[in-house]
CSV table of C-alpha atoms in Angstrom, one decimal:
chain,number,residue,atom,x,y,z
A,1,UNK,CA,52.7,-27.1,4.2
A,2,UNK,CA,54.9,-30.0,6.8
A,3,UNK,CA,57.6,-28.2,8.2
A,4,UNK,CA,61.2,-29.5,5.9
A,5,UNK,CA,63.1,-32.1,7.9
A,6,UNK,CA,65.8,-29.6,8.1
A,7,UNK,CA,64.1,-27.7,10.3
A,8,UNK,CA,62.8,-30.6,12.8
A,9,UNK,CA,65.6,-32.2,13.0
A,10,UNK,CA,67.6,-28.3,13.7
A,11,UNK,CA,65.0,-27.8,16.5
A,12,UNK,CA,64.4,-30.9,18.0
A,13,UNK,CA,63.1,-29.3,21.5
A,14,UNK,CA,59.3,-28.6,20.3
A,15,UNK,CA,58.5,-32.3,19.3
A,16,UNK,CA,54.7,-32.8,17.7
A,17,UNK,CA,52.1,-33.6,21.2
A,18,UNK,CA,49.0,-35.4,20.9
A,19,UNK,CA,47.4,-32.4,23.5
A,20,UNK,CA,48.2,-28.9,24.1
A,21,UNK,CA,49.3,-27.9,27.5
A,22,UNK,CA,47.9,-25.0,29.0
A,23,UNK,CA,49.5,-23.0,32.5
A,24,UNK,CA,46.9,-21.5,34.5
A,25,UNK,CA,47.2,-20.0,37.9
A,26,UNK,CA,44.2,-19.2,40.3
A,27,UNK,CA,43.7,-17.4,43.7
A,28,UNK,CA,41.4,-17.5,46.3
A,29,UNK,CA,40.3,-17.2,50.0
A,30,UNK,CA,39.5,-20.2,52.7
A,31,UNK,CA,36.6,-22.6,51.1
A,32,UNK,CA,36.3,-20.9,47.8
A,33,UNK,CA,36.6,-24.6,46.1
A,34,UNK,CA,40.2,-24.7,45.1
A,35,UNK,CA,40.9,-28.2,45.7
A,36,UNK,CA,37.7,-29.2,44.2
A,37,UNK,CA,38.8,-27.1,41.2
A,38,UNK,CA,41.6,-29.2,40.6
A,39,UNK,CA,39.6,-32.3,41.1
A,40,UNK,CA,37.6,-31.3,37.9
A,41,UNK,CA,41.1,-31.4,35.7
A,42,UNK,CA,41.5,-34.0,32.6
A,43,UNK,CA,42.9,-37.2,34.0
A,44,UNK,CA,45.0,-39.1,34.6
A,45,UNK,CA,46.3,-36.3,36.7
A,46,UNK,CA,48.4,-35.6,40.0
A,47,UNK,CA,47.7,-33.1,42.8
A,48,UNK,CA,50.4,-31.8,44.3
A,49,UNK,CA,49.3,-31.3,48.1
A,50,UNK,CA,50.8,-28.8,49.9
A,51,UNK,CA,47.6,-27.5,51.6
A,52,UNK,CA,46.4,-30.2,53.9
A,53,UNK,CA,42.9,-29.0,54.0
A,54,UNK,CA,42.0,-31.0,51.2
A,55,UNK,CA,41.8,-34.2,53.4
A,56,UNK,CA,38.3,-32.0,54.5
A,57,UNK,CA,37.5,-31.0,50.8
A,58,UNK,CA,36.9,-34.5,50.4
A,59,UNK,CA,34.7,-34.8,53.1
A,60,UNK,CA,32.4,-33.3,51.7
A,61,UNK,CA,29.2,-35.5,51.2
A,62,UNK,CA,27.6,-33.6,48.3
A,63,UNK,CA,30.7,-33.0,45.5
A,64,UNK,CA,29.6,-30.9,42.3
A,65,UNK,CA,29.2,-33.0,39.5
A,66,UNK,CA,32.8,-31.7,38.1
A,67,UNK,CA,34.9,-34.1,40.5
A,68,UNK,CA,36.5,-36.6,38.8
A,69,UNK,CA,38.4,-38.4,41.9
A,70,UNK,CA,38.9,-41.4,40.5
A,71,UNK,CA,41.2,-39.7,37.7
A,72,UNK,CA,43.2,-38.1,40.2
A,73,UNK,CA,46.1,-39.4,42.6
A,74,UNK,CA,46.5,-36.9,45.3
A,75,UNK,CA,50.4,-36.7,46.8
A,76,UNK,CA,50.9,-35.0,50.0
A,77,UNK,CA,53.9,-32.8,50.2
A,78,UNK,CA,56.0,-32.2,53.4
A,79,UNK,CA,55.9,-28.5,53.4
A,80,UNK,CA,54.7,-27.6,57.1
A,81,UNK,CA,56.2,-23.9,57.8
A,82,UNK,CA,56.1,-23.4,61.3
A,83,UNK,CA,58.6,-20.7,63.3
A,84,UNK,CA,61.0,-23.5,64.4
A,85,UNK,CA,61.5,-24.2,61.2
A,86,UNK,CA,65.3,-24.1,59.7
A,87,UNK,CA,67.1,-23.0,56.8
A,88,UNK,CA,68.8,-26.4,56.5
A,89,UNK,CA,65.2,-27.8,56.9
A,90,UNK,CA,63.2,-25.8,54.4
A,91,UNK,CA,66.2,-26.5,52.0
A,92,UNK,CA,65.3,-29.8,52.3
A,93,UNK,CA,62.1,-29.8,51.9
A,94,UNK,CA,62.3,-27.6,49.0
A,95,UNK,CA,64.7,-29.9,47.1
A,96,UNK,CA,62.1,-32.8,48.2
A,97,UNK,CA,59.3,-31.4,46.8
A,98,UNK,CA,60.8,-29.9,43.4
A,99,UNK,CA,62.1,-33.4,42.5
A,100,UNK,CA,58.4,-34.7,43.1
A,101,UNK,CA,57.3,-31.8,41.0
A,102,UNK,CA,59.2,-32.3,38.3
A,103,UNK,CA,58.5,-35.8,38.2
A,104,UNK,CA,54.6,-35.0,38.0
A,105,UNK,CA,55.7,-32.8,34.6
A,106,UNK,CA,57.6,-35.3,33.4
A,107,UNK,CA,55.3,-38.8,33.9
A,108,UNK,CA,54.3,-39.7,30.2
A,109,UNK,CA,51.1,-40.6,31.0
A,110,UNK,CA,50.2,-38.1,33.4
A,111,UNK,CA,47.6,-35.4,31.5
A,112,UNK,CA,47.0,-32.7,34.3
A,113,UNK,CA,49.0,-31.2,37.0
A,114,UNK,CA,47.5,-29.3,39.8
A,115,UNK,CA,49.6,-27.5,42.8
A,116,UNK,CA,47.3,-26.8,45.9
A,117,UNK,CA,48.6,-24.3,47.4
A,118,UNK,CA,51.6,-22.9,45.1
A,119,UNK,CA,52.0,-19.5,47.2
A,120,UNK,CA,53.5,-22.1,50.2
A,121,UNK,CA,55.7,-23.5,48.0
A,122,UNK,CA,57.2,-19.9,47.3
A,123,UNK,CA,57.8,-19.7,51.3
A,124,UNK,CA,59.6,-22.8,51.3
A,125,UNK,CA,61.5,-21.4,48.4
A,126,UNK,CA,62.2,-18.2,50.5
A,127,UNK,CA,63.2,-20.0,53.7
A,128,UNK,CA,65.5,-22.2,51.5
A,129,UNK,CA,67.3,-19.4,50.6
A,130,UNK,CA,67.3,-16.8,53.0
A,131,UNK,CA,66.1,-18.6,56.0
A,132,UNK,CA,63.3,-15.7,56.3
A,133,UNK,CA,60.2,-14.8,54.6
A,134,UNK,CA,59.8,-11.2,55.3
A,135,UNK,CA,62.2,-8.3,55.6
A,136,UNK,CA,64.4,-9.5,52.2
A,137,UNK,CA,65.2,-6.7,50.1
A,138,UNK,CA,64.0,-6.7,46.5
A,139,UNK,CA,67.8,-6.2,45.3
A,140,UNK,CA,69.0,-9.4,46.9
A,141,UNK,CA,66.1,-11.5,45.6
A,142,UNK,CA,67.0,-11.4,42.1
A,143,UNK,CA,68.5,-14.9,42.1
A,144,UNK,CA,65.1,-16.5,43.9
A,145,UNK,CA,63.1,-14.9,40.9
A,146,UNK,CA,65.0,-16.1,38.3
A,147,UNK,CA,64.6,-19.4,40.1
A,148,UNK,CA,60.9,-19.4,40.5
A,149,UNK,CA,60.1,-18.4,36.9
A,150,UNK,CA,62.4,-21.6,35.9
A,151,UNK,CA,60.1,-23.2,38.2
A,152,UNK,CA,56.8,-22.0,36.5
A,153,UNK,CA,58.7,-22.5,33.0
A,154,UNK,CA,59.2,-26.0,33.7
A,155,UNK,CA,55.6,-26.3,33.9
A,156,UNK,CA,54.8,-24.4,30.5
A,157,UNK,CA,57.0,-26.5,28.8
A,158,UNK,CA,55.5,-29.9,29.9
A,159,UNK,CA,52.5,-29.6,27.3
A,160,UNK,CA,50.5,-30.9,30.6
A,161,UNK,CA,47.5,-28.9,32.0
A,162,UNK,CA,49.0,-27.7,35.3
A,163,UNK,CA,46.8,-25.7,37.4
A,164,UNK,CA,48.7,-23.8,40.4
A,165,UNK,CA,46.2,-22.5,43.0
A,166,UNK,CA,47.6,-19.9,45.8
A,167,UNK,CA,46.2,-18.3,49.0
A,168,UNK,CA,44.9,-14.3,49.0
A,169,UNK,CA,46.2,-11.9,52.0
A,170,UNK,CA,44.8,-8.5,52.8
A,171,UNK,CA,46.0,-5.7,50.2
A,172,UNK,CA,47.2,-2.5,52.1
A,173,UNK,CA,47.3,0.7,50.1
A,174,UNK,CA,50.0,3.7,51.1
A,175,UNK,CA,48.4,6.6,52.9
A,176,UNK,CA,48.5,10.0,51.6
A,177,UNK,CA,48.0,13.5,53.1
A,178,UNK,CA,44.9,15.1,52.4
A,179,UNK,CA,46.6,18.5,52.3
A,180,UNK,CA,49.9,18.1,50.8
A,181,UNK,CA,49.4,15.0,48.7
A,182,UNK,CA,52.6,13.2,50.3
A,183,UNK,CA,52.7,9.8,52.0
A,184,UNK,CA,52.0,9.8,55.6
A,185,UNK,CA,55.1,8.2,58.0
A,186,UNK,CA,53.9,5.4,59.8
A,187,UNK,CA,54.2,6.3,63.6
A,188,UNK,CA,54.8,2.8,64.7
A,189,UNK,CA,57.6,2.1,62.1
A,190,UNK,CA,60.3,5.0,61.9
A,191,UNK,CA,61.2,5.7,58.4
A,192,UNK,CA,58.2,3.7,57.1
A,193,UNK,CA,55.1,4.9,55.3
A,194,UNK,CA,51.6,4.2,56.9
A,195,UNK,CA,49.6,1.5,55.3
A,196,UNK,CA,46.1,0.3,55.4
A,197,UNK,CA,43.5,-1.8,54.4
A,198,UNK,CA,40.0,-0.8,53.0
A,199,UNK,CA,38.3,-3.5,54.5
A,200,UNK,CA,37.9,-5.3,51.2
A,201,UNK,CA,40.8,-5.8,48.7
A,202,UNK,CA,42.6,-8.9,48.4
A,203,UNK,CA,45.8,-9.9,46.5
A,204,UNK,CA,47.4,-13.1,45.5
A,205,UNK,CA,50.2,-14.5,47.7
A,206,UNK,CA,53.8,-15.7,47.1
A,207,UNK,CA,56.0,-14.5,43.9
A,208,UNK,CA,54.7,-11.1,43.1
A,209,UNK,CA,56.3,-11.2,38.7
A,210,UNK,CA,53.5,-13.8,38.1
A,211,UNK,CA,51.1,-11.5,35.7
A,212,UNK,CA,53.7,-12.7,33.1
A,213,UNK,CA,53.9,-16.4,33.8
A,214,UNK,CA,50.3,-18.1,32.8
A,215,UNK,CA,48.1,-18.1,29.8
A,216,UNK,CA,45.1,-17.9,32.5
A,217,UNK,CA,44.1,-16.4,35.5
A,218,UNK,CA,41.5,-16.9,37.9
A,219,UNK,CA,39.8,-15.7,40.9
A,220,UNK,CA,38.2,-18.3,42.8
A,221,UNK,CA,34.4,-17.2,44.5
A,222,UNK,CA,31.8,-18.6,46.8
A,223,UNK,CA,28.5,-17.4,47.1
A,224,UNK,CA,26.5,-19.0,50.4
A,225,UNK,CA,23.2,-20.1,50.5
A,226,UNK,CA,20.3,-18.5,51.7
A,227,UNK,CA,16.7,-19.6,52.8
A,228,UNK,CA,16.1,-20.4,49.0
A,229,UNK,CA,19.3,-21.3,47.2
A,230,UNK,CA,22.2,-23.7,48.1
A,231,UNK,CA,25.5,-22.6,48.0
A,232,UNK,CA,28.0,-22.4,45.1
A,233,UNK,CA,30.8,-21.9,43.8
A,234,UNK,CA,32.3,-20.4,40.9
A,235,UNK,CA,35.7,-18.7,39.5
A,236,UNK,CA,36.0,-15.0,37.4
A,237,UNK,CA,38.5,-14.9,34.9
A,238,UNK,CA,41.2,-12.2,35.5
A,239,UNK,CA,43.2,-12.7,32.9
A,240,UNK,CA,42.5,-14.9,29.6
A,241,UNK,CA,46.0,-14.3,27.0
A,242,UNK,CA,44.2,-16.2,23.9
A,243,UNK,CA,40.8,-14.6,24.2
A,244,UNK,CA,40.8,-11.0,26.4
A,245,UNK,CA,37.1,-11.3,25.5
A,246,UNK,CA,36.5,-13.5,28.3
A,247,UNK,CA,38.2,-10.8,31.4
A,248,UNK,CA,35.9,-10.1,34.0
A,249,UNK,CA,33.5,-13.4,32.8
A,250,UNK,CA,32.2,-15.4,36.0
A,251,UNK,CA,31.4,-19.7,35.3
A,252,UNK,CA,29.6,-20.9,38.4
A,253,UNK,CA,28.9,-24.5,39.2
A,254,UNK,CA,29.2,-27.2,36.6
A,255,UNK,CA,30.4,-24.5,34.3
A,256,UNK,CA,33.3,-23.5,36.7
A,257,UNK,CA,35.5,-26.4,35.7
């Protein structure tokens, strides 16, 4: 049964689109194949830069059959953190880049949208607004949360593919007591727990609230070659809202696309 007139016309924000858009955000370490991830997207699609490195992804003399370059118009973003940098500077290179964003969700004929290197962005973002990165108080970053999920809501509302890709730090873990059970004070930081790292465990950079924000989530993997077999690469699905079937699946090659 069409939906009555009276209705359409009462919610005119959720007009009929010839494609479903689809959020999906994706973490990795150093040459795991993000950027050539993105280059597999439906075109005609823009990639938002703000990892230079992919000047060397394209480099690459042997691309997986998934790279559809020619579909793809890659924009650089001035985003270069450095410590000189100012908060009068990163403001405006924030507001520079989120006008280019939202121009890329906007384009009619642009299909795909892919951010390389989204966890930057949210630095920018911070050293917009606080002129810092580290040392900010979860209480006074309520206004910069609300902002960034406007900013990842602008991108679930474009009925675009957007793909944001984000770096992976070292995951440190409290450390408790083996006798009493209670977290250990760090000896180097007064009034600070200790925290370490096993050796192994990774988490996602930048805004922290994003298990909430995308329909899909990936881990991005490379496994190397050996005497035998070339090297590949491939992503695991972390987080799949429409089929929860698919968590923990790995695609590798011409299937991870």
């Amino acid at each position: 049964m069409p939906v009555p007139r009276s209705i359409s016309q009462a919610f005119p924000g959720a007009p009929a689109r010839k494609y479903r858009g689809i959020l999906i955000g994706t973490e990795g370490g150093a040459n795991t194949g993000k950027t050539e991830f993105l280059l597999g997207m439906p075109g005609p699609g823009v990639i938002l830069a703000l990892d230079r490195q992919f000047r060397d992804c394209l480099e690459n003399q042997e691309p997986p059959e998934t790279r559809r370059l020619d579909d793809h118009i890659i924009q650089p973003v001035d985003m270069a953190m450095n410590t000189g940098t100012t908060k009068d500077a990163s403001l405006q290179m924030w507001q520079g880049y989120y006008k280019t964003y939202l121009n890329a969700l906007q384009h009619p004929d642009v299909r795909s949208v892919g951010i390389d290197g989204d966890s930057d962005s949210f630095e920018c973002q911070m050293m917009a607004e606080f002129g810092r990165t580290t040392q900010i108080p979860q209480i006074q970053r309520t206004a910069l949360n609300a902002a960034r999920r406007v900013y990842i809501a602008r991108a679930n509302d474009s009925g675009k593919v957007v793909i944001m890709t984000n770096k992976l730090k070292k995951k440190y873990e409290t450390v408790y007591d083996k006798v009493t059970g209670l977290p250990v004070p760090d000896p180097q930081k007064p009034g600070e727990q200790k925290r370490e790292w096993d050796g192994k465990s990774y988490e996602r950079q930048g805004f922290n609230d994003h298990e909430y924000c995308y329909a899909i989530q990936l881990r991005h993997l490379y496994l190397a070659r050996t005497d035998d077999k070339p090297g590949k690469w491939g992503i695991r699905i972390l987080m799949c809202k429409v089929n929860r079937s698919l968590e923990g699946d790995e695609l590798w090659k011409d299937d991870c696309n």
